DNA sequence: AATGAATGAGCTTTCATTCAT
DNA sequence: TATGAATGAAAGCTCATTCAT
């Protein structure tokens, strides 16, 4: 049995379910397009340097109208981040569940995270990393709780791999090294370049696995 | 012969020389203390959210007096970043020069970078990573040139290690994975915790070296 | 046939047309009242010494709201000056057109200019003369182009009068002497005093016409 | 007997006397050079837009040192204006005294005023006209008293000429028209151009004299 | 007299947010 | 929901003036 990635059909079906449940907003709705635009602007220019006027212009409304959708600029930032974590947690859970061995599960985690950063929700993930301090304390705490759940998925797999002797570094430290290595890719990886996402995932996996199959 | 780290005496001597040359400002001077305070505030609250009034208060002067030392807030940011790259490039060069084998040189790079991020110039390095967009285009280009020189030190060593079969990933990709892994440490590493810097450097090195002596 | 001045009905009709065309802003609108207030303050205290807070207070709004109407203080100055030249050029053209002889046309020019300085747009004309350097280079050039058109009206008439032997000084020099004599009146003429505007115009005309009928 | 202008020897002798008396400061002293530089800068950029730093730089000292010479920027402006009026009043008095007829005296007044504006103290005279509002109330009153004395010289001659039938406009009105015509010359007259100062004075005189000798 | 670092009040401008329509 | 004029607090920066040296 070998590694099974998520198909794009699975991804879109799960996304559809989450929209139907109301967990995340429909990206085609006004609120959804607003969040997408916000993520791009926040990523490109930073949260502070992005004005609500720019954001409003981007979605074709007046700045005052923004506040009918979200109570404040801060609330927009929170939603960008929150929805992204929720979505990616669900996607990752699904991807893990359809792989059996620890190594395949680990590969699933790495590929999922790279995909979220480099393809699907790259702007949003950048915002999460670089605009964290734009969130007020209350929102930071709230997001942290969601993030803990996401991280637990990683730690569970890494612990298992550690016990199996698949990895030798302590799981919590390895996770932190991987977090950095993966999230930094947003600053250099070119989706249209020679290196495929799967190759990058493979390379990243090879860092983690000591003297093993690759 | 084994790995020789920089002694703190070497570090302070080199720093003293750079101050004497005028390459970096004396951290005990008014301008130097201002830069230190700025780095801390920019790191903690972000460049945009830090006001010149806060910064002035931190140094114990009036906000107008800041502009006696630096022409603009932007100029303060540029100096924080520029001086840090200059200093760390010099330190790294010295550290490489006193190690012989590729592996020891690689260890020197990793330890130097961790040290600069976690101990000596942690605030400044965070600012470099997280406040990059706060620099205007002109300053970004200027800093980029300095950064290229710094990165070349890494690439030279990694290329050599690659040819020696010490590492198997392509040097430029490995460097990027390591950049992320190392710089992220600022977000979790506790200098007063159980994990020593040397251990962390060792672990990071072990990621890079595949199935080799450690 | 003798000299025919502009009636106040003609003046207000033409002004109405220019407002309708969008050439000048309605003095009763917010933007228009702002311009009027700015002209008075700039004239009384100078452009530099007038703060946007004073200006806002004068119009009964908050200082930030000014920038809803004009992008900068400089832009307010430009509009004060620009609209005044545009209006007075049109009025002068109309007044010339309804007089036949060179002498009557010359009288029309003098009376129009005095009227614009002493009655209708006195503050604005003072601003034009005394706050010229408050305009940045780009705006100076723009205004200069409008002013050239205005001055051409004068030169055309003066050239004609010169050829007819009505005046003996070179037209361009005479114009300059008259410009000074007329514009200075803002510093001493009292509209409620004994000297009527028509008398002053007559006296000024007598300077220009040498040893002729008056 | 015909019109006798001031010789340059007379001018410099009188200036020397006034310096010796302490009425005006020596233009070669530090204080004197400072006033000259201030006049030029105030004229070119306006009083408000000229900073004490610029002014200090112009005379080769530090901004703080200015205040050893003059107590405030305002005081510098006052001195520029005051000394100029004092000097020009004296020069004019001398020039009148050496002419006999009303017409020659009138010509002396005009030539003196043009000379002061266009040659000797042009910057200072511009400052007097255009930076008047930069003076505080107290200083305005003080300067006004000096100016009244200067104006009285004009009015005395003009009254005499009026009684002799040499001019027909009321003296106070004629003076005002001439003030404007003459002072405006600073904005257009080119000392290196074709028109000599004497010709311009002659032309200006011809405006005043009705149907007479020219 | 001269320096130059420091002051601190005040400047123009920005911008998230409100609210009557 | 949407508009857009208005708000008002706060930002970065300027600059005449002071003062210890």
mmCIF file of C-alpha atoms in Angstrom, chain D residues 6-8 11 15 36 39-40 43 84 87-88 91 110-126 182-193 195-201:
data_model
loop_
_atom_site.group_PDB
_atom_site.id
_atom_site.type_symbol
_atom_site.label_atom_id
_atom_site.label_comp_id
_atom_site.label_asym_id
_atom_site.label_seq_id
_atom_site.Cartn_x
_atom_site.Cartn_y
_atom_site.Cartn_z
ATOM 1 C CA UNK D 6 22.348 110.842 -6.680
ATOM 2 C CA UNK D 7 25.869 109.841 -7.600
ATOM 3 C CA UNK D 8 27.062 106.476 -6.380
ATOM 4 C CA UNK D 11 25.091 107.030 -1.898
ATOM 5 C CA UNK D 15 25.502 104.801 3.847
ATOM 6 C CA UNK D 36 21.287 90.325 3.629
ATOM 7 C CA UNK D 39 16.290 89.273 2.872
ATOM 8 C CA UNK D 40 17.178 87.086 -0.074
ATOM 9 C CA UNK D 43 12.086 87.151 -0.708
ATOM 10 C CA UNK D 84 15.737 99.354 4.687
ATOM 11 C CA UNK D 87 18.279 103.894 4.678
ATOM 12 C CA UNK D 88 15.923 104.662 1.823
ATOM 13 C CA UNK D 91 18.738 108.563 0.533
ATOM 14 C CA UNK D 110 10.610 107.978 -8.553
ATOM 15 C CA UNK D 111 14.183 107.166 -9.463
ATOM 16 C CA UNK D 112 15.169 106.657 -5.833
ATOM 17 C CA UNK D 113 12.278 104.311 -5.192
ATOM 18 C CA UNK D 114 12.947 102.310 -8.339
ATOM 19 C CA UNK D 115 16.607 102.119 -7.493
ATOM 20 C CA UNK D 116 15.901 100.854 -3.998
ATOM 21 C CA UNK D 117 13.525 98.235 -5.348
ATOM 22 C CA UNK D 118 15.426 97.110 -8.403
ATOM 23 C CA UNK D 119 19.066 97.551 -7.558
ATOM 24 C CA UNK D 120 20.237 98.218 -4.052
ATOM 25 C CA UNK D 121 17.728 96.810 -1.630
ATOM 26 C CA UNK D 122 15.425 94.867 -3.877
ATOM 27 C CA UNK D 123 15.176 91.811 -1.715
ATOM 28 C CA UNK D 124 14.507 93.901 1.338
ATOM 29 C CA UNK D 125 11.816 95.965 -0.396
ATOM 30 C CA UNK D 126 10.119 92.814 -1.629
ATOM 31 C CA UNK D 182 6.675 101.135 -8.951
ATOM 32 C CA UNK D 183 6.679 98.312 -6.433
ATOM 33 C CA UNK D 184 5.283 95.839 -8.958
ATOM 34 C CA UNK D 185 8.376 96.385 -11.100
ATOM 35 C CA UNK D 186 10.199 93.955 -8.836
ATOM 36 C CA UNK D 187 8.185 91.217 -10.500
ATOM 37 C CA UNK D 188 9.138 91.964 -14.069
ATOM 38 C CA UNK D 189 12.026 94.394 -14.461
ATOM 39 C CA UNK D 190 15.293 92.893 -15.631
ATOM 40 C CA UNK D 191 18.303 95.088 -14.754
ATOM 41 C CA UNK D 192 20.290 93.438 -17.502
ATOM 42 C CA UNK D 193 17.636 93.995 -20.139
ATOM 43 C CA UNK D 195 15.228 99.138 -20.560
ATOM 44 C CA UNK D 196 17.421 101.324 -18.363
ATOM 45 C CA UNK D 197 16.324 102.368 -14.914
ATOM 46 C CA UNK D 198 16.370 105.995 -15.983
ATOM 47 C CA UNK D 199 14.060 105.260 -18.906
ATOM 48 C CA UNK D 200 11.673 103.416 -16.661
ATOM 49 C CA UNK D 201 11.715 106.327 -14.228
#
